[in-house]
Amino acid sequence: MRIEIHAKNVEMDEALRADIDRRLAVAIGRFDEFIRLVTVHLANSNGVRGARENKCRICVSLKSSGDVEIADSGADLYAVTARATGRVGLAVLSELWRLRESKRSYRASDE
């Protein structure tokens, strides 16, 4: 599974990169054969009333169909990435299940 991490206004250190890699491996590692590319976008911007807001967007490109995309935001960058990686695992599972069921119903209609 190829993982690209892009950071805008975020200090990207090895600890953060390792945390994201580890969390993605746990969340979607079992779907490796179905995934072409995982792109993680991190950004830090001014939120409401000048508070800093961290954003994480994860895009998973599947080999068999389109993309799965999850976004999250909050004050703590590690917490934001943890929530997003957890949610992307469920989203990929749902998409792969949907594709499997649509192929199954397509085959059943041919018979």
Short mmCIF file of N, CA and C in Angstrom, two decimals, residues 11-105:
data_model
loop_
_atom_site.label_atom_id
_atom_site.label_comp_id
_atom_site.label_asym_id
_atom_site.label_seq_id
_atom_site.Cartn_x
_atom_site.Cartn_y
_atom_site.Cartn_z
N GLU A 11 3.88 21.12 11.23
CA GLU A 11 5.23 20.61 11.38
C GLU A 11 5.17 19.09 11.35
N MET A 12 5.70 18.53 10.28
CA MET A 12 5.64 17.08 10.07
C MET A 12 6.94 16.46 10.57
N ASP A 13 6.86 15.75 11.69
CA ASP A 13 8.05 15.09 12.21
C ASP A 13 7.89 13.58 12.06
N GLU A 14 8.95 12.84 12.36
CA GLU A 14 8.93 11.39 12.19
C GLU A 14 7.92 10.71 13.11
N ALA A 15 7.71 11.26 14.30
CA ALA A 15 6.75 10.66 15.23
C ALA A 15 5.33 10.73 14.66
N LEU A 16 4.96 11.85 14.08
CA LEU A 16 3.64 11.99 13.49
C LEU A 16 3.49 11.08 12.28
N ARG A 17 4.51 11.04 11.44
CA ARG A 17 4.48 10.18 10.25
C ARG A 17 4.34 8.71 10.66
N ALA A 18 5.10 8.30 11.66
CA ALA A 18 5.05 6.91 12.13
C ALA A 18 3.68 6.59 12.73
N ASP A 19 3.10 7.55 13.46
CA ASP A 19 1.79 7.34 14.05
C ASP A 19 0.73 7.17 12.96
N ILE A 20 0.77 8.00 11.94
CA ILE A 20 -0.19 7.89 10.84
C ILE A 20 -0.01 6.57 10.10
N ASP A 21 1.25 6.21 9.78
CA ASP A 21 1.51 4.94 9.09
C ASP A 21 1.00 3.75 9.89
N ARG A 22 1.24 3.76 11.21
CA ARG A 22 0.82 2.66 12.06
C ARG A 22 -0.71 2.57 12.11
N ARG A 23 -1.35 3.70 12.29
CA ARG A 23 -2.81 3.70 12.36
C ARG A 23 -3.46 3.27 11.05
N LEU A 24 -2.89 3.69 9.92
CA LEU A 24 -3.42 3.26 8.62
C LEU A 24 -3.21 1.76 8.42
N ALA A 25 -2.06 1.25 8.85
CA ALA A 25 -1.80 -0.19 8.72
C ALA A 25 -2.83 -1.00 9.50
N VAL A 26 -3.17 -0.54 10.69
CA VAL A 26 -4.17 -1.23 11.50
C VAL A 26 -5.56 -1.09 10.87
N ALA A 27 -5.90 0.12 10.43
CA ALA A 27 -7.26 0.39 9.93
C ALA A 27 -7.54 -0.24 8.58
N ILE A 28 -6.59 -0.16 7.64
CA ILE A 28 -6.88 -0.62 6.28
C ILE A 28 -5.82 -1.57 5.72
N GLY A 29 -4.90 -2.02 6.54
CA GLY A 29 -3.86 -2.92 6.07
C GLY A 29 -4.40 -4.21 5.48
N ARG A 30 -5.50 -4.71 6.04
CA ARG A 30 -6.08 -5.97 5.55
C ARG A 30 -6.69 -5.83 4.16
N PHE A 31 -6.89 -4.60 3.71
CA PHE A 31 -7.46 -4.36 2.38
C PHE A 31 -6.39 -3.98 1.36
N ASP A 32 -5.14 -4.24 1.69
CA ASP A 32 -4.01 -3.81 0.87
C ASP A 32 -4.15 -4.22 -0.60
N GLU A 33 -4.64 -5.41 -0.87
CA GLU A 33 -4.74 -5.88 -2.25
C GLU A 33 -5.78 -5.11 -3.08
N PHE A 34 -6.67 -4.38 -2.41
CA PHE A 34 -7.71 -3.62 -3.10
C PHE A 34 -7.38 -2.13 -3.23
N ILE A 35 -6.28 -1.68 -2.60
CA ILE A 35 -5.96 -0.26 -2.51
C ILE A 35 -4.79 0.08 -3.43
N ARG A 36 -4.99 1.13 -4.21
CA ARG A 36 -3.94 1.63 -5.09
C ARG A 36 -3.06 2.65 -4.36
N LEU A 37 -3.70 3.62 -3.69
CA LEU A 37 -2.96 4.73 -3.09
C LEU A 37 -3.75 5.30 -1.92
N VAL A 38 -3.04 5.69 -0.88
CA VAL A 38 -3.64 6.40 0.25
C VAL A 38 -2.95 7.76 0.35
N THR A 39 -3.74 8.82 0.32
CA THR A 39 -3.19 10.17 0.44
C THR A 39 -3.76 10.83 1.68
N VAL A 40 -2.86 11.33 2.53
CA VAL A 40 -3.26 12.01 3.76
C VAL A 40 -2.89 13.48 3.62
N HIS A 41 -3.87 14.36 3.79
CA HIS A 41 -3.65 15.81 3.73
C HIS A 41 -3.84 16.37 5.14
N LEU A 42 -2.80 17.01 5.65
CA LEU A 42 -2.87 17.65 6.96
C LEU A 42 -2.76 19.16 6.77
N ALA A 43 -3.56 19.91 7.49
CA ALA A 43 -3.51 21.37 7.39
C ALA A 43 -3.80 21.97 8.76
N ASN A 44 -3.24 23.14 8.96
CA ASN A 44 -3.48 23.88 10.19
C ASN A 44 -3.93 25.27 9.77
N SER A 45 -5.09 25.68 10.26
CA SER A 45 -5.61 26.99 9.86
C SER A 45 -6.22 27.67 11.06
N ASN A 46 -6.52 28.94 10.90
CA ASN A 46 -7.19 29.67 11.96
C ASN A 46 -8.66 29.31 11.97
N GLY A 47 -9.13 28.93 13.13
CA GLY A 47 -10.54 28.59 13.28
C GLY A 47 -11.33 29.79 13.77
N VAL A 48 -12.43 29.52 14.39
CA VAL A 48 -13.30 30.55 14.95
C VAL A 48 -12.57 31.26 16.09
N ARG A 49 -12.66 32.56 16.10
CA ARG A 49 -12.06 33.40 17.15
C ARG A 49 -10.55 33.22 17.27
N GLY A 50 -9.89 32.94 16.17
CA GLY A 50 -8.43 32.87 16.17
C GLY A 50 -7.83 31.58 16.68
N ALA A 51 -8.65 30.63 17.08
CA ALA A 51 -8.14 29.35 17.56
C ALA A 51 -7.55 28.55 16.40
N ARG A 52 -6.48 27.83 16.65
CA ARG A 52 -5.87 27.00 15.62
C ARG A 52 -6.69 25.72 15.46
N GLU A 53 -6.94 25.36 14.22
CA GLU A 53 -7.70 24.16 13.93
C GLU A 53 -6.90 23.26 13.01
N ASN A 54 -6.73 22.01 13.41
CA ASN A 54 -6.02 21.03 12.60
C ASN A 54 -7.03 20.24 11.80
N LYS A 55 -6.70 20.01 10.54
CA LYS A 55 -7.59 19.27 9.65
C LYS A 55 -6.84 18.09 9.07
N CYS A 56 -7.54 16.99 8.92
CA CYS A 56 -6.98 15.79 8.31
C CYS A 56 -7.99 15.25 7.30
N ARG A 57 -7.52 15.05 6.08
CA ARG A 57 -8.37 14.47 5.03
C ARG A 57 -7.62 13.27 4.47
N ILE A 58 -8.27 12.13 4.45
CA ILE A 58 -7.66 10.90 3.95
C ILE A 58 -8.43 10.44 2.73
N CYS A 59 -7.72 10.27 1.61
CA CYS A 59 -8.31 9.77 0.37
C CYS A 59 -7.71 8.40 0.07
N VAL A 60 -8.56 7.41 -0.13
CA VAL A 60 -8.12 6.06 -0.47
C VAL A 60 -8.60 5.76 -1.87
N SER A 61 -7.66 5.54 -2.78
CA SER A 61 -8.00 5.17 -4.16
C SER A 61 -8.02 3.66 -4.27
N LEU A 62 -9.20 3.13 -4.60
CA LEU A 62 -9.35 1.69 -4.72
C LEU A 62 -9.04 1.26 -6.14
N LYS A 63 -8.51 0.05 -6.28
CA LYS A 63 -8.17 -0.47 -7.61
C LYS A 63 -9.40 -0.75 -8.45
N SER A 64 -10.48 -1.19 -7.80
CA SER A 64 -11.65 -1.64 -8.54
C SER A 64 -12.66 -0.53 -8.85
N SER A 65 -12.60 0.57 -8.10
CA SER A 65 -13.59 1.62 -8.34
C SER A 65 -13.00 2.96 -7.94
N GLY A 66 -13.83 3.88 -7.51
CA GLY A 66 -13.42 5.23 -7.20
C GLY A 66 -12.66 5.38 -5.90
N ASP A 67 -12.93 6.47 -5.21
CA ASP A 67 -12.20 6.83 -4.02
C ASP A 67 -13.12 6.82 -2.80
N VAL A 68 -12.48 6.64 -1.65
CA VAL A 68 -13.13 6.80 -0.37
C VAL A 68 -12.44 7.97 0.31
N GLU A 69 -13.21 8.93 0.82
CA GLU A 69 -12.62 10.12 1.42
C GLU A 69 -13.25 10.40 2.77
N ILE A 70 -12.39 10.67 3.75
CA ILE A 70 -12.82 10.99 5.11
C ILE A 70 -12.10 12.26 5.54
N ALA A 71 -12.80 13.14 6.23
CA ALA A 71 -12.20 14.37 6.75
C ALA A 71 -12.58 14.53 8.21
N ASP A 72 -11.67 15.13 8.98
CA ASP A 72 -11.92 15.41 10.39
C ASP A 72 -11.13 16.64 10.77
N SER A 73 -11.53 17.30 11.85
CA SER A 73 -10.81 18.47 12.32
C SER A 73 -10.93 18.58 13.83
N GLY A 74 -10.01 19.34 14.42
CA GLY A 74 -10.03 19.54 15.87
C GLY A 74 -8.76 20.21 16.33
N ALA A 75 -8.62 20.35 17.63
CA ALA A 75 -7.49 21.08 18.20
C ALA A 75 -6.22 20.24 18.24
N ASP A 76 -6.33 18.95 18.56
CA ASP A 76 -5.16 18.09 18.71
C ASP A 76 -4.94 17.29 17.43
N LEU A 77 -3.79 17.48 16.80
CA LEU A 77 -3.51 16.84 15.51
C LEU A 77 -3.49 15.32 15.63
N TYR A 78 -2.91 14.79 16.69
CA TYR A 78 -2.87 13.34 16.87
C TYR A 78 -4.27 12.76 17.04
N ALA A 79 -5.13 13.44 17.78
CA ALA A 79 -6.51 12.98 17.97
C ALA A 79 -7.28 13.04 16.65
N VAL A 80 -7.05 14.09 15.88
CA VAL A 80 -7.73 14.24 14.58
C VAL A 80 -7.33 13.11 13.64
N THR A 81 -6.04 12.82 13.56
CA THR A 81 -5.59 11.74 12.67
C THR A 81 -6.09 10.38 13.17
N ALA A 82 -6.17 10.20 14.49
CA ALA A 82 -6.67 8.94 15.04
C ALA A 82 -8.13 8.72 14.65
N ARG A 83 -8.94 9.75 14.78
CA ARG A 83 -10.36 9.63 14.40
C ARG A 83 -10.51 9.38 12.91
N ALA A 84 -9.75 10.11 12.11
CA ALA A 84 -9.87 9.97 10.65
C ALA A 84 -9.43 8.58 10.19
N THR A 85 -8.34 8.06 10.73
CA THR A 85 -7.88 6.74 10.31
C THR A 85 -8.86 5.65 10.74
N GLY A 86 -9.45 5.80 11.91
CA GLY A 86 -10.46 4.84 12.34
C GLY A 86 -11.68 4.85 11.44
N ARG A 87 -12.11 6.02 11.07
CA ARG A 87 -13.29 6.15 10.21
C ARG A 87 -13.02 5.68 8.79
N VAL A 88 -11.79 5.88 8.30
CA VAL A 88 -11.50 5.47 6.93
C VAL A 88 -11.50 3.95 6.81
N GLY A 89 -11.12 3.25 7.86
CA GLY A 89 -11.18 1.79 7.83
C GLY A 89 -12.60 1.30 7.63
N LEU A 90 -13.55 1.88 8.36
CA LEU A 90 -14.96 1.51 8.20
C LEU A 90 -15.49 1.90 6.83
N ALA A 91 -15.07 3.06 6.33
CA ALA A 91 -15.54 3.52 5.02
C ALA A 91 -15.04 2.61 3.89
N VAL A 92 -13.79 2.17 3.97
CA VAL A 92 -13.25 1.26 2.95
C VAL A 92 -13.97 -0.08 3.02
N LEU A 93 -14.18 -0.59 4.21
CA LEU A 93 -14.92 -1.84 4.38
C LEU A 93 -16.31 -1.73 3.77
N SER A 94 -17.01 -0.65 4.03
CA SER A 94 -18.35 -0.44 3.48
C SER A 94 -18.34 -0.38 1.96
N GLU A 95 -17.38 0.33 1.41
CA GLU A 95 -17.30 0.46 -0.05
C GLU A 95 -16.99 -0.88 -0.70
N LEU A 96 -16.06 -1.64 -0.14
CA LEU A 96 -15.72 -2.94 -0.71
C LEU A 96 -16.90 -3.90 -0.58
N TRP A 97 -17.64 -3.83 0.52
CA TRP A 97 -18.82 -4.67 0.69
C TRP A 97 -19.89 -4.30 -0.33
N ARG A 98 -20.08 -2.99 -0.54
CA ARG A 98 -21.06 -2.53 -1.52
C ARG A 98 -20.70 -3.03 -2.92
N LEU A 99 -19.42 -2.95 -3.28
CA LEU A 99 -18.97 -3.42 -4.59
C LEU A 99 -19.18 -4.93 -4.74
N ARG A 100 -18.90 -5.66 -3.68
CA ARG A 100 -19.07 -7.11 -3.71
C ARG A 100 -20.54 -7.46 -3.90
N GLU A 101 -21.42 -6.79 -3.19
CA GLU A 101 -22.84 -7.07 -3.30
C GLU A 101 -23.39 -6.67 -4.67
N SER A 102 -22.90 -5.57 -5.22
CA SER A 102 -23.40 -5.16 -6.54
C SER A 102 -22.95 -6.14 -7.62
N LYS A 103 -21.75 -6.69 -7.50
CA LYS A 103 -21.29 -7.71 -8.45
C LYS A 103 -22.11 -8.98 -8.30
N ARG A 104 -22.42 -9.32 -7.05
CA ARG A 104 -23.21 -10.52 -6.78
C ARG A 104 -24.61 -10.39 -7.37
N SER A 105 -25.24 -9.24 -7.19
CA SER A 105 -26.60 -9.05 -7.72
C SER A 105 -26.57 -8.95 -9.24
#
